[in-house]
Amino acid sequence: MGSAQPESGRKQPVTVSESSIQRLSRYYRTLESAAEIGIKHISSSELASSNKVTSAQVRKDLSTFGTFGRRGLGYSVEELKMGIADILGLNRRYNVVLVGIGNIGRALLDFGEFRRRGFDIVAGFDIDPKKVGSKRKGVDIYHEDDFQEIVKKLDVDIGIIAVPAANAQDVCDAIIKSGIRAILTFAPIRLHVPENVAVRYEDMTIELESLSFALANG
Amino acid sequence: MGSAQPESGRKQPVTVSESSIQRLSRYYRTLESAAEIGIKHISSSELASSNKVTSAQVRKDLSTFGTFGRRGLGYSVEELKMGIADILGLNRRYNVVLVGIGNIGRALLDFGEFRRRGFDIVAGFDIDPKKVGSKRKGVDIYHEDDFQEIVKKLDVDIGIIAVPAANAQDVCDAIIKSGIRAILTFAPIRLHVPENVAVRYEDMTIELESLSFALANG
């Protein structure tokens, strides 16, 4: 994982660290911005400096997935962008269901970036009778009791958990029962899931701790 | 950065990747959970498996900051926990101001984890007259026009930006003008800040892309 490999064409990713995937997402954003302003080539040091990593790290991250760029010429912005999109599975759209229409749930529904990046929230769920039956940003809010039935009708790829910690595992179990194999959770507890289910934790304190590190070491 | 260094006591961190800092935060959470259930020692492979990285990565991350653990014995949970808290600057509390009391702002105010982890939101700001003058979770909401004046009275370490993208740079400039040197932003735009200001981007699509990677490569 993450160890430099000889550059020899696109390889099957075997074990890749989450950090490395997150960096690819960040490189992808830099490439998008570069493409928008008409830049055609970008060097590993340019990609590095706008993402606060070393050029060696950039080259290592990219070489894990195959050959990109040519020595001295840097990377073709368009090619690398497509390459990373391919790696990250961004060349298609994903259907997402959201459980919990509190502050975070509402923020997610209102957040245009998800749709722009290919993630469509296709249904919301809550237990509050005031929310059930309503619509937000065109998305229907259903009762959590109807979760299995609704999910069966939609072709859902990802479930988002935005309920209080005390209910998160129950919601997680319901999501897994429905056959969904990818979960993003905002609840600050560790979830128990089978091996074949991918879970990501959106932990907003992690970035704050990165700032406290910067303050402590600045 | 991130390259394995000889283990020779606590070193001054020079350049450390954000990924490495984020992993330290995650190890810290594992250590907290371990301490809670009374576990005294933990191996790099245990720390690795609960954080989905390799043991080599764990050892590398920790060796960057000095000597932890003894060959064969693993790490002392208590010692490593204190060591990481020291590195991350978690042995003190931080005063945080929050600009933008929309869905995300409200979620942050309601989110007990921040306080539990040493980050106290001491003031909120908005321009909506319905919000200005109110309190949420004991936090006063002021008008953004009074930002400089209020911040001067509080000893503020970190500013959080939770306003729409179109206003984010203006809010960022105001935060910097007030003397705050650490910023967490939820707005999906790149901010222009001087070298001596640390910025972290809370980008909720990054974790979704990590899931699309898992689905594309699962």
GROMACS .gro file of C-alpha atoms in nm, chain A residues 1 10 13 16-19 21-23 25-26 28-29 50-54 57 60 65 86-90 94 96 103-104 106-108 110-111 113-114 117 119 136 157-158 160 181-184 186 188 190 198-217, chain B residues 1 10 13 16-19 21-23 25-26 28-29 50-54 57 60 65 86-90 94 96 103-104 106-108 110-111 113-114 117 119 136 157-158 160 181-184 186 188 190 198-217:
model
  142
    1MET     CA    1   0.000   0.000   0.000
   10ARG     CA    2  -0.269   0.065  -1.551
   13PRO     CA    3  -0.540  -0.160  -0.739
   16VAL     CA    4  -0.479   0.137  -0.134
   17SER     CA    5  -0.487   0.353   0.176
   18GLU     CA    6  -0.782   0.581   0.242
   19SER     CA    7  -0.536   0.868   0.267
   21ILE     CA    8  -0.775   0.792  -0.216
   22GLN     CA    9  -0.848   1.121  -0.042
   23ARG     CA   10  -0.539   1.274  -0.197
   25SER     CA   11  -0.984   1.337  -0.479
   26ARG     CA   12  -0.791   1.650  -0.393
   28TYR     CA   13  -0.880   1.580  -0.904
   29ARG     CA   14  -1.015   1.912  -0.773
   50SER     CA   15  -0.165   2.320  -0.414
   51ASN     CA   16  -0.238   2.015  -0.202
   52LYS     CA   17   0.027   2.063   0.067
   53VAL     CA   18   0.210   1.738  -0.002
   54THR     CA   19   0.551   1.663  -0.152
   57GLN     CA   20   0.402   1.183  -0.265
   60LYS     CA   21   0.395   0.781  -0.559
   65PHE     CA   22  -0.239   0.321  -1.033
   86ASP     CA   23  -1.173   0.635  -1.373
   87ILE     CA   24  -0.988   0.521  -1.059
   88LEU     CA   25  -1.236   0.692  -0.826
   89GLY     CA   26  -1.534   0.560  -1.017
   90LEU     CA   27  -1.652   0.911  -1.103
   94TYR     CA   28  -2.460   0.722  -0.783
   96VAL     CA   29  -2.783   0.797  -0.249
  103ASN     CA   30  -2.947   1.998   1.058
  104ILE     CA   31  -2.688   1.785   0.886
  106ARG     CA   32  -3.091   1.936   0.558
  107ALA     CA   33  -2.745   2.076   0.488
  108LEU     CA   34  -2.671   1.772   0.270
  110ASP     CA   35  -2.928   2.177   0.018
  111PHE     CA   36  -2.566   2.116  -0.081
  113GLU     CA   37  -2.192   1.996  -0.470
  114PHE     CA   38  -2.311   1.638  -0.424
  117ARG     CA   39  -2.010   1.553  -0.839
  119PHE     CA   40  -2.412   1.181  -0.622
  136ARG     CA   41  -3.681   1.925   0.021
  157ASP     CA   42  -2.564   0.266  -0.421
  158ILE     CA   43  -2.489   0.458  -0.102
  160ILE     CA   44  -2.588   0.825   0.443
  181ARG     CA   45  -2.291  -0.191   0.036
  182ALA     CA   46  -2.152   0.161   0.091
  183ILE     CA   47  -2.225   0.383   0.390
  184LEU     CA   48  -2.123   0.733   0.488
  186PHE     CA   49  -2.193   1.142   1.045
  188PRO     CA   50  -1.959   0.985   1.613
  190ARG     CA   51  -1.788   0.316   1.530
  198ALA     CA   52  -1.759  -0.008   0.293
  199VAL     CA   53  -1.807   0.255   0.565
  200ARG     CA   54  -1.662   0.605   0.576
  201TYR     CA   55  -1.680   0.826   0.883
  202GLU     CA   56  -1.734   1.196   0.831
  203ASP     CA   57  -1.569   1.321   1.147
  204MET     CA   58  -1.564   1.698   1.155
  205THR     CA   59  -1.337   1.707   1.459
  206ILE     CA   60  -1.054   1.551   1.255
  207GLU     CA   61  -1.002   1.872   1.057
  208LEU     CA   62  -1.019   2.079   1.375
  209GLU     CA   63  -0.746   1.860   1.523
  210SER     CA   64  -0.539   1.916   1.215
  211LEU     CA   65  -0.572   2.291   1.287
  212SER     CA   66  -0.479   2.246   1.651
  213PHE     CA   67  -0.171   2.061   1.525
  214ALA     CA   68  -0.092   2.358   1.300
  215LEU     CA   69  -0.138   2.598   1.592
  216ALA     CA   70   0.069   2.383   1.827
  217ASN     CA   71   0.351   2.345   1.574
  219MET     CA   72   0.767   1.397   0.491
  228ARG     CA   73   1.089   1.306   2.034
  231PRO     CA   74   0.817   1.781   1.336
  234VAL     CA   75   0.425   1.640   0.806
  235SER     CA   76   0.152   1.551   0.558
  236GLU     CA   77  -0.208   1.629   0.635
  237SER     CA   78  -0.286   1.262   0.575
  239ILE     CA   79  -0.204   1.415   1.091
  240GLN     CA   80  -0.548   1.278   1.007
  241ARG     CA   81  -0.427   0.925   1.070
  243SER     CA   82  -0.637   1.167   1.494
  244ARG     CA   83  -0.785   0.832   1.400
  246TYR     CA   84  -0.609   0.866   1.891
  247ARG     CA   85  -0.976   0.767   1.870
  268SER     CA   86  -0.906  -0.071   1.313
  269ASN     CA   87  -0.797   0.217   1.090
  270LYS     CA   88  -0.770   0.030   0.759
  271VAL     CA   89  -0.401   0.100   0.706
  272THR     CA   90  -0.094  -0.127   0.715
  275GLN     CA   91   0.212   0.281   0.793
  278LYS     CA   92   0.607   0.504   1.005
  283PHE     CA   93   0.736   1.197   1.584
  304ASP     CA   94   0.081   1.626   2.271
  305ILE     CA   95   0.164   1.615   1.898
  306LEU     CA   96  -0.187   1.722   1.796
  307GLY     CA   97  -0.197   2.001   2.053
  308LEU     CA   98  -0.496   1.841   2.229
  312TYR     CA   99  -0.937   2.613   2.179
  314VAL     CA  100  -1.364   2.886   1.808
  321ASN     CA  101  -2.793   2.427   0.850
  322ILE     CA  102  -2.425   2.347   0.886
  324ARG     CA  103  -2.658   2.493   1.353
  325ALA     CA  104  -2.536   2.135   1.321
  326LEU     CA  105  -2.194   2.246   1.448
  328ASP     CA  106  -2.555   2.131   1.836
  329PHE     CA  107  -2.265   1.888   1.792
  331GLU     CA  108  -1.827   1.629   2.004
  332PHE     CA  109  -1.648   1.959   1.945
  335ARG     CA  110  -1.267   1.727   2.213
  337PHE     CA  111  -1.302   2.301   2.088
  354ARG     CA  112  -2.808   2.852   2.050
  375ASP     CA  113  -0.787   3.045   1.806
  376ILE     CA  114  -0.993   2.914   1.517
  378ILE     CA  115  -1.508   2.834   1.106
  399ARG     CA  116  -0.448   3.215   1.217
  400ALA     CA  117  -0.645   2.892   1.175
  401ILE     CA  118  -0.954   2.848   0.959
  402LEU     CA  119  -1.187   2.558   0.890
  404PHE     CA  120  -1.719   2.428   0.464
  406PRO     CA  121  -1.661   2.449  -0.166
  408ARG     CA  122  -1.039   2.748  -0.256
  416ALA     CA  123  -0.361   2.745   0.826
  417VAL     CA  124  -0.676   2.650   0.633
  418ARG     CA  125  -0.854   2.317   0.629
  419TYR     CA  126  -1.132   2.232   0.388
  420GLU     CA  127  -1.419   2.021   0.514
  421ASP     CA  128  -1.523   1.867   0.186
  422MET     CA  129  -1.802   1.617   0.237
  423THR     CA  130  -1.779   1.493  -0.122
  424ILE     CA  131  -1.429   1.355  -0.053
  425GLU     CA  132  -1.568   1.073   0.162
  426LEU     CA  133  -1.840   1.001  -0.095
  427GLU     CA  134  -1.569   0.969  -0.361
  428SER     CA  135  -1.385   0.730  -0.136
  429LEU     CA  136  -1.705   0.521  -0.133
  430SER     CA  137  -1.741   0.540  -0.510
  431PHE     CA  138  -1.382   0.414  -0.528
  432ALA     CA  139  -1.481   0.125  -0.301
  433LEU     CA  140  -1.784   0.047  -0.518
  434ALA     CA  141  -1.582   0.075  -0.841
  435ASN     CA  142  -1.305  -0.150  -0.707
   0.00000   0.00000   0.00000
